[in-house]
Amino acid sequence: MKKIAVIGVGYVGLVTSTCFAELGNQVIGIDIDQKKIDNLNKGIIPIYEEGLTDLVKKNRKSGNLFFTTDITKAVKTSDIIFIAVGTPPMADGSVNLDYVKSVAESIGKAINGYKVIINKSTVPIGTGNIVKIIISKKYKGDFDVVSNPEFLKEGTAVSDFMNPDRIVVGTDSVKAQKIVNDLYASQNSTIINTDIKTAELIKYASNAFLATEISFINSIANICEKIGADVTKVSEGMKLDQRIGKKAFLNAGIGYGGSCFPKDVKGLIQIAHENNVRFSILDAVEDTNSAQKQSLIPKIQSLLGDDLHDKNITVWGLAFKPNTDDVREAPSLVIIKQLLDRNAKITVVDPIATEQAKLILGDTVIYEENLIKSVSGADCLIIATEWAEFKNVDLKQIKKAMKKANIVDGRNIFNKKEMKVFGFKYLSVGR
Ligand code: NAD
């Protein structure tokens, strides 16, 4: 049993602290957000993530998991300290390291003996060294810094954490490497041991590569639409090549969003720029993605005419992907804004993310819970997130409730032939 502190209990920190507690460690989760900590101590979980609520409750009850705002006490009583605070993008695309630096300052003030400081936040190359320098200015004793980027996916975060594809441990210290390797031993995964900078780069390279796959297949989808080919079959055909792989991120849609891909692509562009490396692929990935987020409007206009004023449009899906309540950089929000700019009347539905979306959309749209009611009198239905609930809907009832049977499917969730049989005017992506 290890004594662990996890600083920042957002998506990554809360999953990390809870899962390490579940694995038998004594874990303190720390955040500066007093309300978040109060709620967690009452068993109220700030995010939706499958299985997380039960695990938090169970481990709080067993005494393995505790939440506080007292970073000093947490640092003093722990041997292993994770940094899991946000690293949001700045206006120029570079990474805002203020939260990481502020945590390093607090650790430097509180540290009272040898500890391993593990950075889990996604940070630019060299940040491990910055953290080391900040702490050493305040503390002259022995400590080590490790880069241990996180690869969990929102929506499957708990199971990703417990069964990771790989674990990256970057450090120059043999002692710290052994401590962190041991900490992860029960996960039964491949551990890649590297230096700090390599570990930091593996995270950016992975996310930027996944984003590249998405923009690549979206460009193929755009060709498919011009020539009358089917992108889902192109993707299927590509994935059977073992060098590409069955799980390749080749699903055409309305672009990537979320808190990671947009930020990390920008972050890697900035890293390349600072190091005088030409990495024009990434500029194209970004360009393609923002164009893709605009691509539904012409499709909607081809069904409803150019003037969308007062048209009743229903949007299914607000979260940037299914099984999460995260709406950060969600394509749905871009589409809704474009429709509101054209004075359309918007009704939205999302199984989980409505409360988060309300913080951004306020009263500019109508919120509905029931799928059939949401399309009552609608001129067009748009699919913006591929929630399973949407795929299994009774299409007969949907058609009956709509004023006009128009569907623009930004996630290719429906079968094209079936939609024709039901009598919908149906447009999707690259098919
Ligand atoms: P988040 O915004 O959900 O959570 C960050 C938390 O840190 C917040 O609760 C905030 O209050 C807290 N915080 C900020 N300053 C603090 C301080 N000084 N002391 C204590 N707490 C503080 O962020 P997230 O989505 O969990 O991401 C965290 C990091 O992990 C980022 O670098 C992100 O890129 C990376 N990451 C995220 C994901 C993901 O799916 N969300 C996956 C892998 C990696």
CSV table of C-alpha atoms and ligand atoms in Angstrom, one decimal:
chain,number,residue,atom,x,y,z
A,1,MET,CA,0.0,0.0,0.0
A,2,LYS,CA,1.5,3.4,-1.1
A,3,LYS,CA,0.6,6.8,0.2
A,4,ILE,CA,-0.4,8.9,-2.8
A,5,ALA,CA,-1.5,12.5,-3.3
A,6,VAL,CA,-3.3,13.4,-6.6
A,7,ILE,CA,-3.3,17.2,-7.2
A,8,GLY,CA,-6.2,18.3,-9.4
A,9,VAL,CA,-9.3,16.1,-9.3
A,10,GLY,CA,-10.8,16.8,-12.7
A,11,TYR,CA,-11.4,14.0,-15.3
A,12,VAL,CA,-7.9,12.6,-15.1
A,13,GLY,CA,-7.2,13.3,-11.4
A,14,LEU,CA,-10.5,11.9,-10.1
A,15,VAL,CA,-10.1,8.7,-12.1
A,16,THR,CA,-6.4,8.4,-11.1
A,17,SER,CA,-7.1,8.9,-7.4
A,18,THR,CA,-10.1,6.6,-7.3
A,19,CYS,CA,-8.5,3.8,-9.3
A,20,PHE,CA,-5.3,3.9,-7.2
A,21,ALA,CA,-7.5,3.7,-4.1
A,22,GLU,CA,-9.3,0.7,-5.6
A,23,LEU,CA,-6.0,-0.9,-6.2
A,24,GLY,CA,-5.3,-0.8,-2.4
A,25,ASN,CA,-3.4,2.4,-2.0
A,26,GLN,CA,-4.1,5.2,0.5
A,27,VAL,CA,-5.0,8.2,-1.7
A,28,ILE,CA,-5.7,11.9,-1.1
A,29,GLY,CA,-7.3,13.8,-3.9
A,30,ILE,CA,-6.6,17.6,-3.7
A,31,ASP,CA,-8.3,20.4,-5.6
A,32,ILE,CA,-8.4,24.2,-5.3
A,33,ASP,CA,-12.2,24.1,-6.1
A,34,GLN,CA,-13.7,24.0,-2.6
A,35,LYS,CA,-17.2,23.2,-3.9
A,36,LYS,CA,-15.9,20.2,-5.9
A,37,ILE,CA,-14.1,18.9,-2.8
A,38,ASP,CA,-17.2,19.5,-0.6
A,39,ASN,CA,-19.4,17.6,-3.1
A,40,LEU,CA,-16.9,14.7,-3.5
A,41,ASN,CA,-16.9,14.4,0.3
A,42,LYS,CA,-20.7,14.2,0.1
A,43,GLY,CA,-20.4,11.5,-2.6
A,44,ILE,CA,-21.5,13.9,-5.4
A,45,ILE,CA,-19.3,13.3,-8.4
A,46,PRO,CA,-18.7,16.3,-10.7
A,47,ILE,CA,-18.3,14.4,-14.0
A,48,TYR,CA,-20.1,11.5,-15.7
A,49,GLU,CA,-17.9,8.5,-16.2
A,50,GLU,CA,-19.1,4.9,-16.2
A,51,GLY,CA,-18.5,3.1,-12.9
A,52,LEU,CA,-16.8,6.0,-11.3
A,53,THR,CA,-19.5,7.0,-8.8
A,54,ASP,CA,-19.7,3.6,-7.2
A,55,LEU,CA,-15.9,3.3,-7.0
A,56,VAL,CA,-15.6,6.7,-5.3
A,57,LYS,CA,-18.3,5.8,-2.8
A,58,LYS,CA,-16.8,2.4,-2.1
A,59,ASN,CA,-13.2,3.7,-1.5
A,60,ARG,CA,-14.3,6.6,0.6
A,61,LYS,CA,-16.2,4.2,2.8
A,62,SER,CA,-13.2,1.9,3.1
A,63,GLY,CA,-11.0,4.9,4.0
A,64,ASN,CA,-8.7,4.5,1.1
A,65,LEU,CA,-9.8,7.7,-0.6
A,66,PHE,CA,-10.1,11.1,0.9
A,67,PHE,CA,-10.6,14.6,-0.7
A,68,THR,CA,-9.3,17.9,0.6
A,69,THR,CA,-8.1,21.4,-0.4
A,70,ASP,CA,-5.2,21.2,2.0
A,71,ILE,CA,-2.3,20.6,-0.4
A,72,THR,CA,0.4,21.1,2.3
A,73,LYS,CA,-0.9,18.4,4.5
A,74,ALA,CA,-1.4,16.0,1.6
A,75,VAL,CA,2.1,16.5,0.3
A,76,LYS,CA,3.6,16.0,3.8
A,77,THR,CA,1.8,12.8,4.4
A,78,SER,CA,2.3,11.2,0.9
A,79,ASP,CA,5.3,9.5,-0.7
A,80,ILE,CA,4.1,9.7,-4.3
A,81,ILE,CA,2.5,12.9,-5.6
A,82,PHE,CA,0.7,13.2,-8.9
A,83,ILE,CA,0.2,16.5,-10.7
A,84,ALA,CA,-3.1,16.2,-12.7
A,85,VAL,CA,-4.2,19.8,-13.2
A,86,GLY,CA,-5.4,21.4,-16.4
A,87,THR,CA,-3.0,22.6,-19.1
A,88,PRO,CA,-5.4,24.7,-21.3
A,89,PRO,CA,-4.3,26.3,-24.5
A,90,MET,CA,-3.5,30.0,-24.7
A,91,ALA,CA,-4.7,32.3,-27.5
A,92,ASP,CA,-1.6,31.6,-29.6
A,93,GLY,CA,-2.0,27.8,-29.2
A,94,SER,CA,0.8,27.5,-26.6
A,95,VAL,CA,0.2,25.7,-23.4
A,96,ASN,CA,-0.8,27.5,-20.2
A,97,LEU,CA,1.5,26.1,-17.5
A,98,ASP,CA,0.3,28.4,-14.7
A,99,TYR,CA,-1.6,25.6,-12.9
A,100,VAL,CA,1.3,23.1,-13.1
A,101,LYS,CA,3.8,25.8,-11.9
A,102,SER,CA,1.6,26.9,-9.1
A,103,VAL,CA,1.3,23.2,-7.9
A,104,ALA,CA,5.1,22.8,-8.1
A,105,GLU,CA,5.5,25.9,-5.9
A,106,SER,CA,3.1,24.5,-3.4
A,107,ILE,CA,4.9,21.1,-3.4
A,108,GLY,CA,8.2,23.0,-3.0
A,109,LYS,CA,6.9,24.8,0.1
A,110,ALA,CA,5.4,21.6,1.7
A,111,ILE,CA,7.8,18.8,0.8
A,112,ASN,CA,9.5,17.4,3.9
A,113,GLY,CA,11.5,14.3,2.7
A,114,TYR,CA,12.1,12.1,-0.4
A,115,LYS,CA,9.1,12.0,-2.6
A,116,VAL,CA,8.4,11.1,-6.2
A,117,ILE,CA,6.6,13.9,-8.1
A,118,ILE,CA,4.8,12.4,-11.1
A,119,ASN,CA,3.4,14.7,-13.8
A,120,LYS,CA,0.3,13.2,-15.4
A,121,SER,CA,-0.9,16.5,-17.0
A,122,THR,CA,-0.1,16.8,-20.8
A,123,VAL,CA,2.7,19.3,-20.8
A,124,PRO,CA,5.2,20.7,-23.4
A,125,ILE,CA,8.6,19.1,-23.6
A,126,GLY,CA,10.9,20.3,-20.8
A,127,THR,CA,8.1,20.9,-18.2
A,128,GLY,CA,9.5,18.1,-16.0
A,129,ASN,CA,12.7,20.1,-15.7
A,130,ILE,CA,10.7,23.3,-14.9
A,131,VAL,CA,8.9,21.5,-12.1
A,132,LYS,CA,12.2,20.2,-10.8
A,133,ILE,CA,13.7,23.7,-10.8
A,134,ILE,CA,10.7,25.3,-9.1
A,135,ILE,CA,10.7,22.7,-6.3
A,136,SER,CA,14.5,22.8,-5.8
A,137,LYS,CA,14.4,26.6,-5.3
A,138,LYS,CA,12.3,26.0,-2.2
A,139,TYR,CA,13.6,22.6,-1.0
A,140,LYS,CA,17.2,21.4,-0.9
A,141,GLY,CA,16.6,17.8,0.0
A,142,ASP,CA,16.2,14.8,-2.3
A,143,PHE,CA,13.2,14.2,-4.6
A,144,ASP,CA,12.6,13.0,-8.1
A,145,VAL,CA,10.4,14.1,-11.0
A,146,VAL,CA,8.7,11.6,-13.4
A,147,SER,CA,6.7,12.1,-16.5
A,148,ASN,CA,3.8,9.7,-16.6
A,149,PRO,CA,1.4,10.9,-19.3
A,150,GLU,CA,-2.2,9.7,-19.1
A,151,PHE,CA,-3.9,8.0,-22.1
A,152,LEU,CA,-7.4,7.3,-20.7
A,153,LYS,CA,-10.4,8.1,-22.9
A,154,GLU,CA,-13.3,9.9,-21.5
A,155,GLY,CA,-16.3,7.6,-21.6
A,156,THR,CA,-14.2,4.5,-20.8
A,157,ALA,CA,-11.8,6.2,-18.4
A,158,VAL,CA,-12.0,3.7,-15.5
A,159,SER,CA,-11.5,0.6,-17.6
A,160,ASP,CA,-8.8,2.4,-19.6
A,161,PHE,CA,-7.0,3.2,-16.4
A,162,MET,CA,-7.3,-0.3,-15.0
A,163,ASN,CA,-6.4,-2.0,-18.3
A,164,PRO,CA,-4.1,0.5,-20.2
A,165,ASP,CA,-2.6,-0.2,-23.6
A,166,ARG,CA,0.7,0.9,-22.2
A,167,ILE,CA,2.2,2.9,-19.3
A,168,VAL,CA,4.9,5.4,-20.0
A,169,VAL,CA,7.3,6.2,-17.2
A,170,GLY,CA,9.9,8.9,-18.0
A,171,THR,CA,12.6,9.7,-15.5
A,172,ASP,CA,16.3,10.0,-15.2
A,173,SER,CA,16.3,8.4,-11.7
A,174,VAL,CA,16.6,4.6,-11.3
A,175,LYS,CA,15.1,4.9,-7.8
A,176,ALA,CA,12.0,6.8,-9.0
A,177,GLN,CA,11.6,4.5,-12.0
A,178,LYS,CA,11.4,1.4,-9.8
A,179,ILE,CA,8.9,3.1,-7.4
A,180,VAL,CA,6.6,4.1,-10.3
A,181,ASN,CA,7.0,0.7,-12.2
A,182,ASP,CA,6.1,-1.1,-8.9
A,183,LEU,CA,3.1,1.2,-8.4
A,184,TYR,CA,1.7,0.1,-11.8
A,185,ALA,CA,2.8,-3.5,-11.6
A,186,SER,CA,-0.8,-4.8,-10.8
A,187,GLN,CA,-2.1,-3.2,-14.1
A,188,ASN,CA,-0.4,-5.9,-16.0
A,189,SER,CA,0.5,-3.7,-19.0
A,190,THR,CA,3.6,-2.9,-21.0
A,191,ILE,CA,5.6,-0.3,-19.2
A,192,ILE,CA,7.8,1.9,-21.4
A,193,ASN,CA,10.7,3.4,-19.5
A,194,THR,CA,12.2,6.6,-21.0
A,195,ASP,CA,13.7,9.8,-20.1
A,196,ILE,CA,11.3,12.7,-19.2
A,197,LYS,CA,11.3,14.5,-22.5
A,198,THR,CA,10.6,11.3,-24.5
A,199,ALA,CA,7.7,10.5,-22.2
A,200,GLU,CA,6.3,14.0,-22.6
A,201,LEU,CA,6.6,13.7,-26.4
A,202,ILE,CA,4.9,10.3,-26.6
A,203,LYS,CA,1.7,11.9,-25.3
A,204,TYR,CA,1.6,14.7,-27.9
A,205,ALA,CA,2.7,12.4,-30.7
A,206,SER,CA,-0.1,9.9,-29.9
A,207,ASN,CA,-2.9,12.5,-29.7
A,208,ALA,CA,-1.7,14.4,-32.8
A,209,PHE,CA,-1.5,11.1,-34.7
A,210,LEU,CA,-5.1,10.1,-33.8
A,211,ALA,CA,-6.3,13.6,-34.8
A,212,THR,CA,-4.4,13.2,-38.1
A,213,GLU,CA,-6.3,9.9,-38.8
A,214,ILE,CA,-9.6,11.7,-38.2
A,215,SER,CA,-8.8,14.6,-40.5
A,216,PHE,CA,-7.4,12.1,-43.1
A,217,ILE,CA,-10.6,10.1,-43.2
A,218,ASN,CA,-12.8,13.2,-43.2
A,219,SER,CA,-10.9,14.4,-46.3
A,220,ILE,CA,-11.5,11.0,-47.9
A,221,ALA,CA,-15.2,11.3,-47.0
A,222,ASN,CA,-15.3,14.6,-48.8
A,223,ILE,CA,-13.9,12.9,-52.0
A,224,CYS,CA,-16.5,10.1,-51.5
A,225,GLU,CA,-19.3,12.7,-51.5
A,226,LYS,CA,-18.0,14.2,-54.8
A,227,ILE,CA,-17.5,10.9,-56.6
A,228,GLY,CA,-20.3,8.9,-55.1
A,229,ALA,CA,-18.2,6.4,-53.1
A,230,ASP,CA,-18.8,5.1,-49.5
A,231,VAL,CA,-16.3,6.2,-46.9
A,232,THR,CA,-17.4,3.5,-44.4
A,233,LYS,CA,-16.3,0.9,-46.9
A,234,VAL,CA,-13.1,2.7,-47.7
A,235,SER,CA,-12.4,2.8,-44.0
A,236,GLU,CA,-13.2,-0.9,-43.6
A,237,GLY,CA,-10.9,-1.7,-46.5
A,238,MET,CA,-8.1,0.3,-45.0
A,239,LYS,CA,-8.4,-1.1,-41.5
A,240,LEU,CA,-7.9,-4.7,-42.8
A,241,ASP,CA,-4.3,-3.7,-43.7
A,242,GLN,CA,-2.5,-4.8,-40.5
A,243,ARG,CA,-0.1,-1.9,-40.8
A,244,ILE,CA,-3.1,0.4,-40.4
A,245,GLY,CA,-5.0,-1.8,-38.0
A,246,LYS,CA,-8.6,-2.7,-37.0
A,247,LYS,CA,-8.9,-0.1,-34.3
A,248,ALA,CA,-7.5,2.8,-36.5
A,249,PHE,CA,-9.3,6.1,-35.8
A,250,LEU,CA,-10.9,6.2,-39.3
A,251,ASN,CA,-14.5,7.1,-38.7
A,252,ALA,CA,-15.6,10.0,-40.8
A,253,GLY,CA,-17.8,12.6,-39.1
A,254,ILE,CA,-18.0,16.2,-38.2
A,255,GLY,CA,-14.5,16.5,-36.7
A,256,TYR,CA,-12.7,15.9,-33.5
A,257,GLY,CA,-13.4,17.9,-30.3
A,258,GLY,CA,-13.0,17.4,-26.6
A,259,SER,CA,-10.4,18.8,-24.2
A,260,CYS,CA,-7.4,16.9,-25.6
A,261,PHE,CA,-7.1,16.6,-29.4
A,262,PRO,CA,-7.6,20.3,-30.4
A,263,LYS,CA,-5.4,21.4,-27.6
A,264,ASP,CA,-2.7,18.8,-28.1
A,265,VAL,CA,-2.5,19.3,-31.9
A,266,LYS,CA,-2.0,23.1,-31.2
A,267,GLY,CA,0.5,22.2,-28.5
A,268,LEU,CA,2.6,20.0,-30.9
A,269,ILE,CA,2.5,22.7,-33.6
A,270,GLN,CA,3.9,25.1,-31.1
A,271,ILE,CA,6.6,22.7,-29.9
A,272,ALA,CA,7.6,22.1,-33.6
A,273,HIS,CA,7.7,25.8,-34.2
A,274,GLU,CA,9.8,26.6,-31.1
A,275,ASN,CA,12.3,23.9,-32.3
A,276,ASN,CA,12.4,25.1,-35.9
A,277,VAL,CA,10.9,21.9,-37.2
A,278,ARG,CA,8.5,22.0,-40.2
A,279,PHE,CA,5.4,20.0,-39.3
A,280,SER,CA,2.9,21.2,-41.9
A,281,ILE,CA,0.9,18.0,-41.6
A,282,LEU,CA,-0.5,19.3,-38.3
A,283,ASP,CA,-1.6,22.7,-39.8
A,284,ALA,CA,-3.6,20.7,-42.4
A,285,VAL,CA,-5.1,18.5,-39.7
A,286,GLU,CA,-6.4,21.6,-37.9
A,287,ASP,CA,-7.6,23.3,-41.1
A,288,THR,CA,-9.4,20.1,-42.2
A,289,ASN,CA,-11.0,19.7,-38.7
A,290,SER,CA,-12.4,23.2,-38.6
A,291,ALA,CA,-13.7,22.9,-42.1
A,292,GLN,CA,-15.4,19.6,-41.2
A,293,LYS,CA,-17.2,21.3,-38.3
A,294,GLN,CA,-18.7,23.7,-40.8
A,295,SER,CA,-19.7,21.0,-43.3
A,296,LEU,CA,-23.2,20.3,-42.0
A,297,ILE,CA,-24.6,23.8,-42.8
A,298,PRO,CA,-24.6,23.4,-46.6
A,299,LYS,CA,-26.2,19.9,-46.2
A,300,ILE,CA,-28.9,21.3,-44.0
A,301,GLN,CA,-29.4,24.2,-46.6
A,302,SER,CA,-29.6,21.7,-49.4
A,303,LEU,CA,-32.7,20.2,-47.7
A,304,LEU,CA,-34.3,23.3,-46.2
A,305,GLY,CA,-33.2,26.1,-48.6
A,306,ASP,CA,-30.6,28.8,-47.9
A,307,ASP,CA,-32.7,30.8,-45.4
A,308,LEU,CA,-32.8,28.9,-42.1
A,309,HIS,CA,-34.7,31.8,-40.3
A,310,ASP,CA,-37.3,30.3,-38.0
A,311,LYS,CA,-36.7,26.7,-39.2
A,312,ASN,CA,-37.2,24.2,-36.4
A,313,ILE,CA,-34.0,22.2,-36.1
A,314,THR,CA,-33.4,19.5,-33.5
A,315,VAL,CA,-29.8,18.5,-32.6
A,316,TRP,CA,-29.2,15.1,-31.0
A,317,GLY,CA,-26.0,15.0,-29.1
A,318,LEU,CA,-24.1,17.8,-27.2
A,319,ALA,CA,-21.2,15.9,-25.7
A,320,PHE,CA,-18.0,15.8,-27.9
A,321,LYS,CA,-18.4,12.0,-27.9
A,322,PRO,CA,-20.7,9.4,-26.4
A,323,ASN,CA,-20.6,8.3,-22.7
A,324,THR,CA,-19.2,11.5,-21.4
A,325,ASP,CA,-20.7,14.8,-20.2
A,326,ASP,CA,-17.7,16.8,-21.5
A,327,VAL,CA,-18.7,19.5,-24.1
A,328,ARG,CA,-15.3,21.1,-24.3
A,329,GLU,CA,-14.7,22.0,-28.0
A,330,ALA,CA,-17.6,19.8,-29.0
A,331,PRO,CA,-18.5,20.0,-32.7
A,332,SER,CA,-22.2,20.2,-31.7
A,333,LEU,CA,-21.6,23.6,-30.2
A,334,VAL,CA,-20.1,24.9,-33.4
A,335,ILE,CA,-23.0,23.7,-35.4
A,336,ILE,CA,-25.6,25.1,-33.0
A,337,LYS,CA,-23.8,28.5,-33.0
A,338,GLN,CA,-23.9,28.5,-36.9
A,339,LEU,CA,-27.6,27.7,-36.8
A,340,LEU,CA,-28.4,30.3,-34.2
A,341,ASP,CA,-26.5,32.9,-36.3
A,342,ARG,CA,-28.9,32.1,-39.1
A,343,ASN,CA,-31.9,32.5,-36.7
A,344,ALA,CA,-33.0,28.9,-36.7
A,345,LYS,CA,-35.0,27.6,-33.7
A,346,ILE,CA,-33.0,24.9,-32.0
A,347,THR,CA,-34.1,22.0,-29.7
A,348,VAL,CA,-31.4,19.9,-28.2
A,349,VAL,CA,-31.2,16.5,-26.5
A,350,ASP,CA,-28.3,14.7,-24.8
A,351,PRO,CA,-28.5,11.8,-22.4
A,352,ILE,CA,-25.9,13.2,-20.1
A,353,ALA,CA,-24.3,16.4,-21.2
A,354,THR,CA,-27.2,18.8,-21.0
A,355,GLU,CA,-26.2,20.5,-17.7
A,356,GLN,CA,-22.7,21.1,-19.0
A,357,ALA,CA,-24.0,22.5,-22.3
A,358,LYS,CA,-26.5,24.8,-20.4
A,359,LEU,CA,-23.5,26.6,-19.0
A,360,ILE,CA,-22.5,27.6,-22.5
A,361,LEU,CA,-25.8,27.7,-24.4
A,362,GLY,CA,-27.9,29.2,-21.7
A,363,ASP,CA,-31.5,29.9,-22.9
A,364,THR,CA,-30.6,30.2,-26.6
A,365,VAL,CA,-32.0,26.7,-27.3
A,366,ILE,CA,-34.8,24.5,-26.0
A,367,TYR,CA,-33.7,21.5,-23.9
A,368,GLU,CA,-35.7,18.3,-24.3
A,369,GLU,CA,-35.2,14.9,-22.8
A,370,ASN,CA,-37.5,12.7,-24.8
A,371,LEU,CA,-36.3,11.9,-28.4
A,372,ILE,CA,-39.7,11.8,-30.0
A,373,LYS,CA,-40.9,15.0,-28.3
A,374,SER,CA,-37.7,16.7,-29.4
A,375,VAL,CA,-38.5,16.3,-33.1
A,376,SER,CA,-42.1,17.3,-32.8
A,377,GLY,CA,-42.7,19.8,-35.6
A,378,ALA,CA,-39.1,19.7,-36.6
A,379,ASP,CA,-37.9,20.6,-40.2
A,380,CYS,CA,-34.7,18.8,-39.8
A,381,LEU,CA,-32.9,16.5,-37.3
A,382,ILE,CA,-29.2,16.6,-36.9
A,383,ILE,CA,-27.0,13.9,-35.3
A,384,ALA,CA,-24.0,15.5,-33.7
A,385,THR,CA,-23.0,12.7,-31.2
A,386,GLU,CA,-23.2,8.9,-31.8
A,387,TRP,CA,-25.0,8.0,-28.5
A,388,ALA,CA,-26.3,4.4,-28.5
A,389,GLU,CA,-29.7,5.7,-27.5
A,390,PHE,CA,-30.0,7.5,-30.8
A,391,LYS,CA,-29.1,4.4,-32.9
A,392,ASN,CA,-31.9,2.4,-31.3
A,393,VAL,CA,-34.7,5.0,-31.7
A,394,ASP,CA,-38.1,4.0,-33.3
A,395,LEU,CA,-37.7,5.7,-36.7
A,396,LYS,CA,-41.3,5.3,-37.6
A,397,GLN,CA,-42.3,7.5,-34.6
A,398,ILE,CA,-39.6,10.0,-35.4
A,399,LYS,CA,-40.9,10.4,-39.0
A,400,LYS,CA,-44.5,10.8,-37.7
A,401,ALA,CA,-43.5,13.5,-35.2
A,402,MET,CA,-41.4,15.6,-37.6
A,403,LYS,CA,-42.9,18.3,-39.8
A,404,LYS,CA,-40.5,17.4,-42.6
A,405,ALA,CA,-38.6,14.1,-42.7
A,406,ASN,CA,-35.1,15.5,-43.0
A,407,ILE,CA,-32.1,14.0,-41.2
A,408,VAL,CA,-28.5,15.2,-41.5
A,409,ASP,CA,-26.4,12.6,-39.8
A,410,GLY,CA,-23.0,13.9,-38.8
A,411,ARG,CA,-21.9,10.6,-37.3
A,412,ASN,CA,-23.2,8.0,-39.8
A,413,ILE,CA,-25.2,6.2,-37.2
A,414,PHE,CA,-28.1,5.1,-39.5
A,415,ASN,CA,-28.2,2.7,-42.3
A,416,LYS,CA,-28.7,4.7,-45.6
A,417,LYS,CA,-30.9,2.1,-47.3
A,418,GLU,CA,-33.1,1.8,-44.2
A,419,MET,CA,-33.6,5.6,-44.1
A,420,LYS,CA,-34.8,5.5,-47.6
A,421,VAL,CA,-37.3,2.8,-46.8
A,422,PHE,CA,-38.6,4.9,-43.9
A,423,GLY,CA,-39.0,7.8,-46.4
A,424,PHE,CA,-36.5,10.2,-44.9
A,425,LYS,CA,-34.4,12.7,-46.9
A,426,TYR,CA,-31.2,11.6,-45.4
A,427,LEU,CA,-27.7,13.0,-45.7
A,428,SER,CA,-24.7,11.7,-43.9
A,429,VAL,CA,-20.9,12.0,-44.2
A,430,GLY,CA,-19.0,10.5,-47.1
A,431,ARG,CA,-21.7,8.1,-48.1
B,1,NAD,P1,-9.9,19.3,-15.7
B,1,NAD,O1,-10.0,20.7,-16.1
B,1,NAD,O2,-11.1,18.4,-15.7
B,1,NAD,O3,-9.4,19.2,-14.2
B,1,NAD,C1,-8.3,20.0,-13.7
B,1,NAD,C2,-8.5,20.2,-12.2
B,1,NAD,O4,-7.3,20.8,-11.6
B,1,NAD,C3,-9.7,21.1,-11.8
B,1,NAD,O5,-10.6,20.4,-10.9
B,1,NAD,C4,-9.0,22.3,-11.2
B,1,NAD,O6,-9.8,22.9,-10.2
B,1,NAD,C5,-7.8,21.6,-10.6
B,1,NAD,N1,-6.7,22.6,-10.3
B,1,NAD,C6,-6.3,23.7,-11.0
B,1,NAD,N2,-5.3,24.3,-10.3
B,1,NAD,C7,-5.1,23.6,-9.2
B,1,NAD,C8,-4.2,23.7,-8.1
B,1,NAD,N3,-3.3,24.7,-8.0
B,1,NAD,N4,-4.3,22.8,-7.0
B,1,NAD,C9,-5.2,21.8,-7.1
B,1,NAD,N5,-6.1,21.7,-8.1
B,1,NAD,C10,-6.0,22.5,-9.1
B,1,NAD,O7,-8.7,18.7,-16.5
B,1,NAD,P2,-8.5,17.2,-17.1
B,1,NAD,O8,-9.4,17.0,-18.2
B,1,NAD,O9,-8.6,16.2,-16.0
B,1,NAD,O10,-7.0,17.2,-17.6
B,1,NAD,C11,-5.9,17.3,-16.7
B,1,NAD,C12,-4.7,17.1,-17.6
B,1,NAD,O11,-4.7,15.8,-18.1
B,1,NAD,C13,-4.5,18.0,-18.8
B,1,NAD,O12,-3.2,18.3,-19.0
B,1,NAD,C14,-5.0,17.2,-19.9
B,1,NAD,O13,-4.5,17.5,-21.2
B,1,NAD,C15,-4.6,15.8,-19.5
B,1,NAD,N6,-5.4,14.7,-20.0
B,1,NAD,C16,-6.7,14.8,-20.1
B,1,NAD,C17,-7.5,13.7,-20.5
B,1,NAD,C18,-9.0,13.8,-20.6
B,1,NAD,O14,-9.6,12.9,-21.3
B,1,NAD,N7,-9.6,14.7,-20.0
B,1,NAD,C19,-6.8,12.5,-21.0
B,1,NAD,C20,-5.5,12.4,-20.9
B,1,NAD,C21,-4.7,13.5,-20.4
